[in-house]
CSV table of C-alpha atoms and ligand atoms in Angstrom, one decimal:
chain,number,residue,atom,x,y,z
A,282,MET,CA,0.0,0.0,0.0
A,283,THR,CA,1.4,3.4,-0.8
A,284,SER,CA,1.5,5.6,2.3
A,285,ARG,CA,0.5,9.2,2.1
A,286,ARG,CA,4.1,10.2,2.8
A,287,THR,CA,5.4,8.1,-0.1
A,288,PHE,CA,2.8,9.5,-2.3
A,289,VAL,CA,3.6,13.1,-1.4
A,290,ARG,CA,7.3,12.4,-1.9
A,291,PHE,CA,6.6,10.8,-5.3
A,292,SER,CA,4.4,13.7,-6.4
A,293,ALA,CA,7.1,16.2,-5.5
A,294,LEU,CA,9.7,14.2,-7.4
A,295,ALA,CA,7.5,13.9,-10.4
A,296,ALA,CA,6.9,17.7,-10.3
A,297,ALA,CA,10.7,18.3,-10.1
A,298,ILE,CA,11.3,16.0,-13.1
A,299,THR,CA,8.7,17.9,-15.1
A,300,ILE,CA,10.1,21.3,-14.3
A,301,LEU,CA,13.8,20.7,-14.2
A,302,PRO,CA,14.7,17.6,-16.1
A,303,ASP,CA,18.3,18.6,-17.1
A,304,LYS,CA,19.3,19.9,-13.7
A,305,LEU,CA,17.9,16.9,-11.9
A,306,PHE,CA,19.6,14.3,-14.1
A,307,ALA,CA,22.9,16.2,-14.3
A,308,LYS,CA,23.2,15.8,-10.6
A,309,THR,CA,22.6,12.0,-10.6
A,310,VAL,CA,25.5,10.2,-9.0
A,311,PRO,CA,26.4,6.6,-9.6
A,312,ALA,CA,24.6,4.2,-7.3
A,313,ILE,CA,26.7,3.0,-4.4
A,314,PRO,CA,26.8,-0.8,-4.4
A,315,LEU,CA,25.2,-2.3,-1.4
A,316,GLY,CA,26.9,-5.0,0.8
A,317,LYS,CA,24.1,-7.3,1.7
A,318,GLY,CA,24.9,-9.8,4.4
A,319,THR,CA,22.9,-12.4,6.2
A,320,LYS,CA,22.1,-12.4,9.9
A,321,PRO,CA,24.1,-13.0,12.1
A,322,ILE,CA,26.9,-10.8,10.8
A,323,VAL,CA,30.0,-9.1,12.2
A,324,LEU,CA,32.2,-6.4,10.8
A,325,SER,CA,35.5,-5.0,12.1
A,326,THR,CA,38.2,-2.6,11.1
A,327,TRP,CA,41.5,-3.5,9.5
A,328,ARG,CA,43.3,-6.7,8.8
A,329,PHE,CA,43.3,-7.8,12.4
A,330,GLY,CA,39.5,-7.9,12.1
A,331,ILE,CA,39.8,-11.3,10.4
A,332,GLU,CA,41.0,-13.0,13.6
A,333,ALA,CA,38.8,-10.9,15.7
A,334,ASN,CA,35.7,-11.8,13.6
A,335,GLN,CA,36.6,-15.4,14.0
A,336,ALA,CA,36.3,-15.2,17.8
A,337,ALA,CA,33.1,-13.1,17.5
A,338,TRP,CA,31.7,-15.7,15.1
A,339,GLU,CA,32.1,-18.5,17.7
A,340,VAL,CA,29.6,-16.5,19.8
A,341,LEU,CA,27.2,-15.5,17.0
A,342,LYS,CA,27.0,-18.9,15.2
A,343,ASN,CA,25.6,-20.4,18.4
A,344,GLY,CA,22.9,-17.8,18.7
A,345,GLY,CA,24.9,-15.8,21.2
A,346,ARG,CA,24.4,-12.1,21.9
A,347,ALA,CA,26.1,-9.4,19.7
A,348,LEU,CA,27.4,-7.8,22.9
A,349,ASP,CA,29.3,-11.0,23.9
A,350,ALA,CA,30.5,-11.4,20.3
A,351,VAL,CA,32.0,-7.9,20.0
A,352,GLU,CA,33.7,-8.2,23.4
A,353,ALA,CA,35.2,-11.6,22.6
A,354,GLY,CA,36.2,-10.4,19.1
A,355,VAL,CA,38.2,-7.3,20.1
A,356,ARG,CA,39.9,-9.1,22.9
A,357,VAL,CA,41.9,-11.0,20.3
A,358,PRO,CA,44.0,-8.0,19.0
A,359,GLU,CA,44.0,-6.5,22.5
A,360,GLY,CA,45.8,-9.6,23.8
A,361,ASP,CA,48.1,-10.0,20.9
A,362,PRO,CA,51.5,-8.3,21.4
A,363,LYS,CA,52.1,-8.4,17.6
A,364,GLU,CA,49.3,-5.9,17.2
A,365,ARG,CA,51.1,-2.6,18.0
A,366,SER,CA,48.1,-0.3,18.1
A,367,VAL,CA,45.7,-2.0,20.4
A,368,GLY,CA,45.9,-3.3,24.0
A,369,TYR,CA,49.0,-5.3,25.1
A,370,GLY,CA,51.8,-4.3,22.7
A,371,GLY,CA,50.3,-0.9,21.9
A,372,ARG,CA,52.8,1.9,21.4
A,373,PRO,CA,53.3,4.3,24.3
A,374,ASP,CA,52.7,8.0,24.6
A,375,ARG,CA,55.6,10.6,24.6
A,376,ASP,CA,56.3,9.8,28.3
A,377,GLY,CA,56.7,6.1,27.5
A,378,ARG,CA,53.4,5.1,29.1
A,379,VAL,CA,50.9,2.8,27.3
A,380,THR,CA,47.5,4.3,27.8
A,381,LEU,CA,44.4,2.6,26.4
A,382,ASP,CA,41.0,3.8,25.3
A,383,ALA,CA,37.9,1.6,24.8
A,384,CYS,CA,34.1,1.6,24.7
A,385,ILE,CA,31.2,-0.7,24.3
A,386,MET,CA,27.5,-0.2,23.5
A,387,ASP,CA,24.6,-2.7,23.5
A,388,GLU,CA,21.1,-3.0,22.0
A,389,PHE,CA,19.5,-1.3,25.0
A,390,ALA,CA,21.8,1.8,24.7
A,391,ASN,CA,23.8,0.7,27.7
A,392,ILE,CA,27.2,2.2,27.4
A,393,GLY,CA,30.6,1.8,29.1
A,394,SER,CA,33.9,3.4,28.4
A,395,VAL,CA,37.5,3.8,29.8
A,396,ALA,CA,40.1,6.3,28.6
A,397,CYS,CA,43.8,6.7,29.3
A,398,LEU,CA,43.8,3.4,31.2
A,399,GLU,CA,47.2,1.9,32.0
A,400,TYR,CA,48.4,-1.6,32.9
A,401,ILE,CA,45.3,-3.5,31.9
A,402,LYS,CA,45.5,-5.8,28.9
A,403,HIS,CA,41.8,-5.8,28.1
A,404,PRO,CA,40.3,-2.3,28.4
A,405,ILE,CA,37.2,-3.5,26.5
A,406,SER,CA,36.3,-5.8,29.4
A,407,VAL,CA,36.8,-2.9,31.9
A,408,ALA,CA,34.5,-0.8,29.7
A,409,ARG,CA,31.9,-3.5,29.9
A,410,ALA,CA,32.3,-3.6,33.7
A,411,VAL,CA,31.8,0.2,33.9
A,412,MET,CA,28.6,-0.4,31.9
A,413,GLU,CA,27.3,-3.2,34.0
A,414,LYS,CA,28.6,-2.5,37.5
A,415,THR,CA,28.7,1.2,38.0
A,416,PRO,CA,26.1,4.0,37.8
A,417,HIS,CA,28.5,5.8,35.4
A,418,VAL,CA,29.4,5.5,31.7
A,419,MET,CA,33.0,6.6,31.6
A,420,LEU,CA,36.0,6.3,33.8
A,421,VAL,CA,39.5,7.7,33.1
A,422,GLY,CA,43.1,7.4,34.1
A,423,ASP,CA,43.8,6.3,37.6
A,424,GLY,CA,40.1,6.1,38.5
A,425,ALA,CA,39.6,3.6,35.7
A,426,LEU,CA,42.7,1.6,36.9
A,427,GLN,CA,41.5,1.5,40.5
A,428,PHE,CA,38.1,0.3,39.4
A,429,ALA,CA,39.6,-2.4,37.1
A,430,LEU,CA,41.8,-3.6,40.0
A,431,SER,CA,38.7,-3.7,42.3
A,432,GLN,CA,37.0,-5.9,39.7
A,433,GLY,CA,39.9,-8.4,39.7
A,434,PHE,CA,41.7,-7.3,36.5
A,435,GLN,CA,45.4,-8.0,36.7
A,436,LYS,CA,48.0,-5.2,36.6
A,437,GLU,CA,50.5,-5.9,33.9
A,438,ASN,CA,53.4,-4.2,32.2
A,439,LEU,CA,52.1,-3.5,28.7
A,440,LEU,CA,55.2,-1.8,27.3
A,441,LEU,CA,57.1,-4.2,25.1
A,442,GLU,CA,60.9,-4.0,24.9
A,443,GLU,CA,60.4,-3.2,21.2
A,444,SER,CA,58.1,-0.4,22.0
A,445,GLU,CA,60.5,1.0,24.5
A,446,LYS,CA,63.3,1.0,22.0
A,447,GLU,CA,61.1,2.8,19.4
A,448,TRP,CA,60.0,5.3,22.0
A,449,LYS,CA,63.7,6.1,22.9
A,450,GLU,CA,64.5,6.5,19.3
A,451,TRP,CA,61.5,8.8,18.9
A,452,LEU,CA,62.7,10.9,21.8
A,453,LYS,CA,65.7,11.9,19.7
A,454,THR,CA,63.5,14.0,17.4
A,455,SER,CA,60.3,14.1,19.4
A,456,LYS,CA,58.3,14.8,16.3
A,457,TYR,CA,54.6,13.9,16.6
A,458,GLN,CA,53.6,12.6,13.2
A,459,PRO,CA,50.8,10.1,12.9
A,460,ILE,CA,51.1,8.5,9.5
A,461,ALA,CA,48.1,7.5,7.4
A,462,ASN,CA,47.7,3.7,7.2
A,463,ILE,CA,51.0,2.9,9.0
A,464,GLU,CA,50.3,1.2,12.2
A,465,ASN,CA,51.7,3.9,14.6
A,466,HIS,CA,48.0,4.1,15.3
A,467,ASP,CA,44.9,2.0,14.5
A,468,THR,CA,41.9,0.8,16.2
A,469,ILE,CA,39.7,-2.2,16.2
A,470,GLY,CA,36.1,-1.2,15.9
A,471,MET,CA,33.7,-4.1,15.7
A,472,ILE,CA,29.9,-4.0,15.1
A,473,ALA,CA,27.6,-7.1,15.0
A,474,LEU,CA,24.0,-8.1,14.4
A,475,ASP,CA,23.1,-11.3,16.2
A,476,ALA,CA,20.6,-14.0,15.2
A,477,ASN,CA,17.9,-12.3,17.3
A,478,GLY,CA,18.4,-9.1,15.3
A,479,ASN,CA,20.1,-7.2,18.0
A,480,LEU,CA,23.1,-4.9,17.4
A,481,SER,CA,26.1,-4.1,19.6
A,482,GLY,CA,29.6,-2.6,19.1
A,483,ALA,CA,33.0,-2.3,20.7
A,484,CYS,CA,36.0,-0.1,20.0
A,485,THR,CA,39.5,-0.3,21.5
A,486,THR,CA,42.9,1.2,20.8
A,487,SER,CA,46.2,2.4,22.2
A,488,GLY,CA,45.6,5.6,20.2
A,489,MET,CA,48.2,7.7,18.5
A,490,ALA,CA,51.8,6.6,19.2
A,491,PHE,CA,53.7,9.2,21.1
A,492,LYS,CA,50.6,11.3,21.8
A,493,MET,CA,50.7,13.7,24.7
A,494,HIS,CA,50.1,12.0,28.0
A,495,GLY,CA,46.4,12.2,28.8
A,496,ARG,CA,45.4,12.6,25.2
A,497,VAL,CA,42.1,10.8,24.5
A,498,GLY,CA,41.0,10.0,21.0
A,499,ASP,CA,37.6,9.2,19.5
A,500,SER,CA,37.7,5.5,20.3
A,501,PRO,CA,36.3,5.6,23.9
A,502,ILE,CA,33.8,8.3,23.1
A,503,ILE,CA,30.3,7.1,22.4
A,504,GLY,CA,29.0,8.9,19.3
A,505,ALA,CA,32.5,9.5,18.0
A,506,GLY,CA,34.4,6.2,17.8
A,507,LEU,CA,31.3,4.0,18.1
A,508,TYR,CA,27.5,4.3,18.0
A,509,VAL,CA,24.7,1.8,18.1
A,510,ASP,CA,21.0,2.3,17.7
A,511,ASN,CA,19.2,-1.0,17.8
A,512,GLU,CA,16.3,0.4,15.7
A,513,ILE,CA,18.6,1.6,12.9
A,514,GLY,CA,22.2,0.3,12.8
A,515,ALA,CA,25.7,0.7,14.1
A,516,ALA,CA,28.9,2.4,13.1
A,517,THR,CA,32.5,2.6,14.2
A,518,ALA,CA,35.5,4.6,13.2
A,519,THR,CA,39.3,4.4,12.9
A,520,GLY,CA,41.9,7.0,12.0
A,521,HIS,CA,42.6,10.5,13.3
A,522,GLY,CA,40.4,10.7,16.4
A,523,GLU,CA,40.5,14.4,16.6
A,524,GLU,CA,38.6,14.7,13.2
A,525,VAL,CA,36.1,12.0,14.2
A,526,ILE,CA,35.3,13.7,17.5
A,527,ARG,CA,34.8,17.0,15.7
A,528,THR,CA,31.9,15.5,13.7
A,529,ALA,CA,30.6,13.1,16.3
A,530,GLY,CA,31.4,10.7,13.4
A,531,SER,CA,29.8,7.4,14.3
A,532,HIS,CA,26.6,9.0,15.6
A,533,LEU,CA,26.5,11.0,12.3
A,534,VAL,CA,26.7,7.8,10.3
A,535,VAL,CA,23.9,6.2,12.2
A,536,GLU,CA,21.7,9.3,11.9
A,537,LEU,CA,22.3,9.3,8.1
A,538,MET,CA,21.2,5.7,8.0
A,539,ARG,CA,18.1,6.7,9.9
A,540,GLN,CA,17.4,9.2,7.1
A,541,GLY,CA,17.4,6.3,4.6
A,542,LYS,CA,21.0,6.2,3.4
A,543,SER,CA,22.7,2.9,2.8
A,544,PRO,CA,25.6,2.1,5.2
A,545,LYS,CA,28.2,3.0,2.6
A,546,ALA,CA,26.5,6.2,1.6
A,547,ALA,CA,26.2,7.2,5.2
A,548,CYS,CA,29.9,6.5,5.8
A,549,LYS,CA,30.7,8.5,2.7
A,550,GLU,CA,28.7,11.5,3.8
A,551,ALA,CA,30.5,11.5,7.2
A,552,VAL,CA,33.9,11.4,5.5
A,553,ASP,CA,32.7,14.3,3.2
A,554,ARG,CA,31.8,16.2,6.3
A,555,ILE,CA,35.2,15.7,7.8
A,556,VAL,CA,36.9,16.7,4.5
A,557,LYS,CA,34.9,19.9,4.5
A,558,LEU,CA,35.9,20.7,8.1
A,559,VAL,CA,39.6,19.9,7.5
A,560,GLU,CA,39.5,22.2,4.4
A,561,ARG,CA,37.7,25.0,6.4
A,562,ARG,CA,40.6,25.0,8.8
A,563,GLU,CA,43.0,25.1,5.9
A,564,LYS,CA,44.7,21.8,6.9
A,565,SER,CA,46.1,19.3,4.5
A,566,LEU,CA,44.1,16.1,3.9
A,567,LYS,CA,47.2,14.3,2.8
A,568,ASP,CA,48.4,12.8,6.1
A,569,ILE,CA,45.0,12.2,7.5
A,570,GLN,CA,43.2,8.9,7.4
A,571,ILE,CA,39.6,8.3,8.6
A,572,GLY,CA,37.7,5.1,8.0
A,573,PHE,CA,34.1,4.3,9.0
A,574,ILE,CA,32.3,1.0,8.8
A,575,ALA,CA,28.5,0.6,9.2
A,576,LEU,CA,25.9,-2.0,9.5
A,577,ASN,CA,22.1,-1.6,9.4
A,578,LYS,CA,19.3,-3.6,11.0
A,579,ALA,CA,18.8,-5.5,7.8
A,580,GLY,CA,22.3,-6.8,7.7
A,581,GLU,CA,23.4,-4.4,4.9
A,582,TYR,CA,26.9,-3.1,5.5
A,583,GLY,CA,29.5,-0.7,4.0
A,584,ALA,CA,32.5,1.4,4.6
A,585,TYR,CA,34.2,4.5,3.3
A,586,CYS,CA,37.5,6.2,4.1
A,587,LEU,CA,39.5,9.3,3.3
A,588,GLN,CA,42.4,7.7,1.4
A,589,SER,CA,43.2,4.3,0.0
A,590,GLY,CA,44.6,1.7,2.2
A,591,PHE,CA,41.8,1.1,4.7
A,592,ASN,CA,40.2,-2.3,4.8
A,593,TYR,CA,37.7,-4.1,6.9
A,594,ALA,CA,36.7,-7.7,7.7
A,595,VAL,CA,33.1,-9.1,7.3
A,596,TYR,CA,31.9,-12.5,8.5
A,597,ASP,CA,28.5,-14.0,7.8
A,598,GLN,CA,27.2,-17.5,7.0
A,599,ASN,CA,26.9,-17.1,3.3
A,600,GLU,CA,30.3,-15.7,2.4
A,601,GLY,CA,32.4,-16.6,5.4
A,602,ASN,CA,35.2,-14.3,6.7
A,603,ARG,CA,36.6,-11.9,4.2
A,604,LEU,CA,38.7,-8.7,4.0
A,605,ILE,CA,37.3,-5.9,1.9
A,606,ASP,CA,39.1,-2.9,0.6
A,607,SER,CA,37.2,0.2,1.4
A,608,ASP,CA,36.3,2.8,-1.3
A,609,TYR,CA,37.9,6.2,-0.6
A,610,PHE,CA,37.7,9.9,-1.2
A,611,LEU,CA,41.1,11.0,-2.3
A,612,LYS,CA,41.4,9.4,-5.7
B,883,LIG,N1,41.2,6.6,16.3
B,883,LIG,C1,42.3,6.3,17.0
B,883,LIG,C2,42.7,7.5,17.9
B,883,LIG,O1,42.6,8.6,17.4
B,883,LIG,C3,43.5,5.9,16.2
B,883,LIG,C4,43.3,5.1,14.9
B,883,LIG,O2,42.2,4.4,14.8
B,883,LIG,O3,44.1,5.1,14.1
B,883,LIG,O4,43.2,7.3,18.9
């Protein structure tokens, strides 16, 4: 049945076509192909998303909850010392301290977050404990550490010998220079839709290598690094956190999906918005990377980034676990 709203929209469109055919068609942009997955489905950022998706899939394939899947998934790179931008093995700040950021969000809009957390290998699980066991949504620094210890998390040295060496080398020039697509920063953001049709997301990182002590990026900030609305979809971000925060990036992507955009088109518009604001401030786009991934309630997914080199992993029953190169702005 055609609703009144659809009818009114259609009539307006028909009128526009009659009056302005050339203008209308001149503006047509090529359709953005749609990634269509099957439920359950999980998506995560970067190459390390493949192993992370595998762990998440173990939960999802048995009918488990998306929240449990995303926590289990991102714990994989968090615990892996070879991954130098997340959790244990993450690169330190300019004072030689490994400080971690993470957040988590479920289908009920429960949220938990930690920022600038030291000595704890799995900040995502501390974020979940903040969500489930405190009246708050975010704990930072020493307060986050004290809370983690009170919950039984172990205090560990997270600074690898290798990282210490790199940091000492860095001190010689002390030049802060995040490099696009090189892993002196990266984040695992993961979003999932479970068999019951519920969405959740998790996001965790050690942030920018050699950042100022106390610097917090987008990753632990709900709405910036991650956002989930169980009626609409979920999105998460990686890249230069300052730019993502400036646009409340992941929330923006979800809101754009609410307005009817496909996941990829929503990610693209959020990247376009960031580009505009970078240009407005007369900064160069060249060394900035931003990547968004998004998933809607129907299992459709997509991504978009600022420059080439960003990829993301998708796992569903039909096509298995695969790494996909994201489309990008700077061609
Ligand atoms: N978004 C992270 C941050 O700004 C880093 C990254 O994903 O590359 O801390």
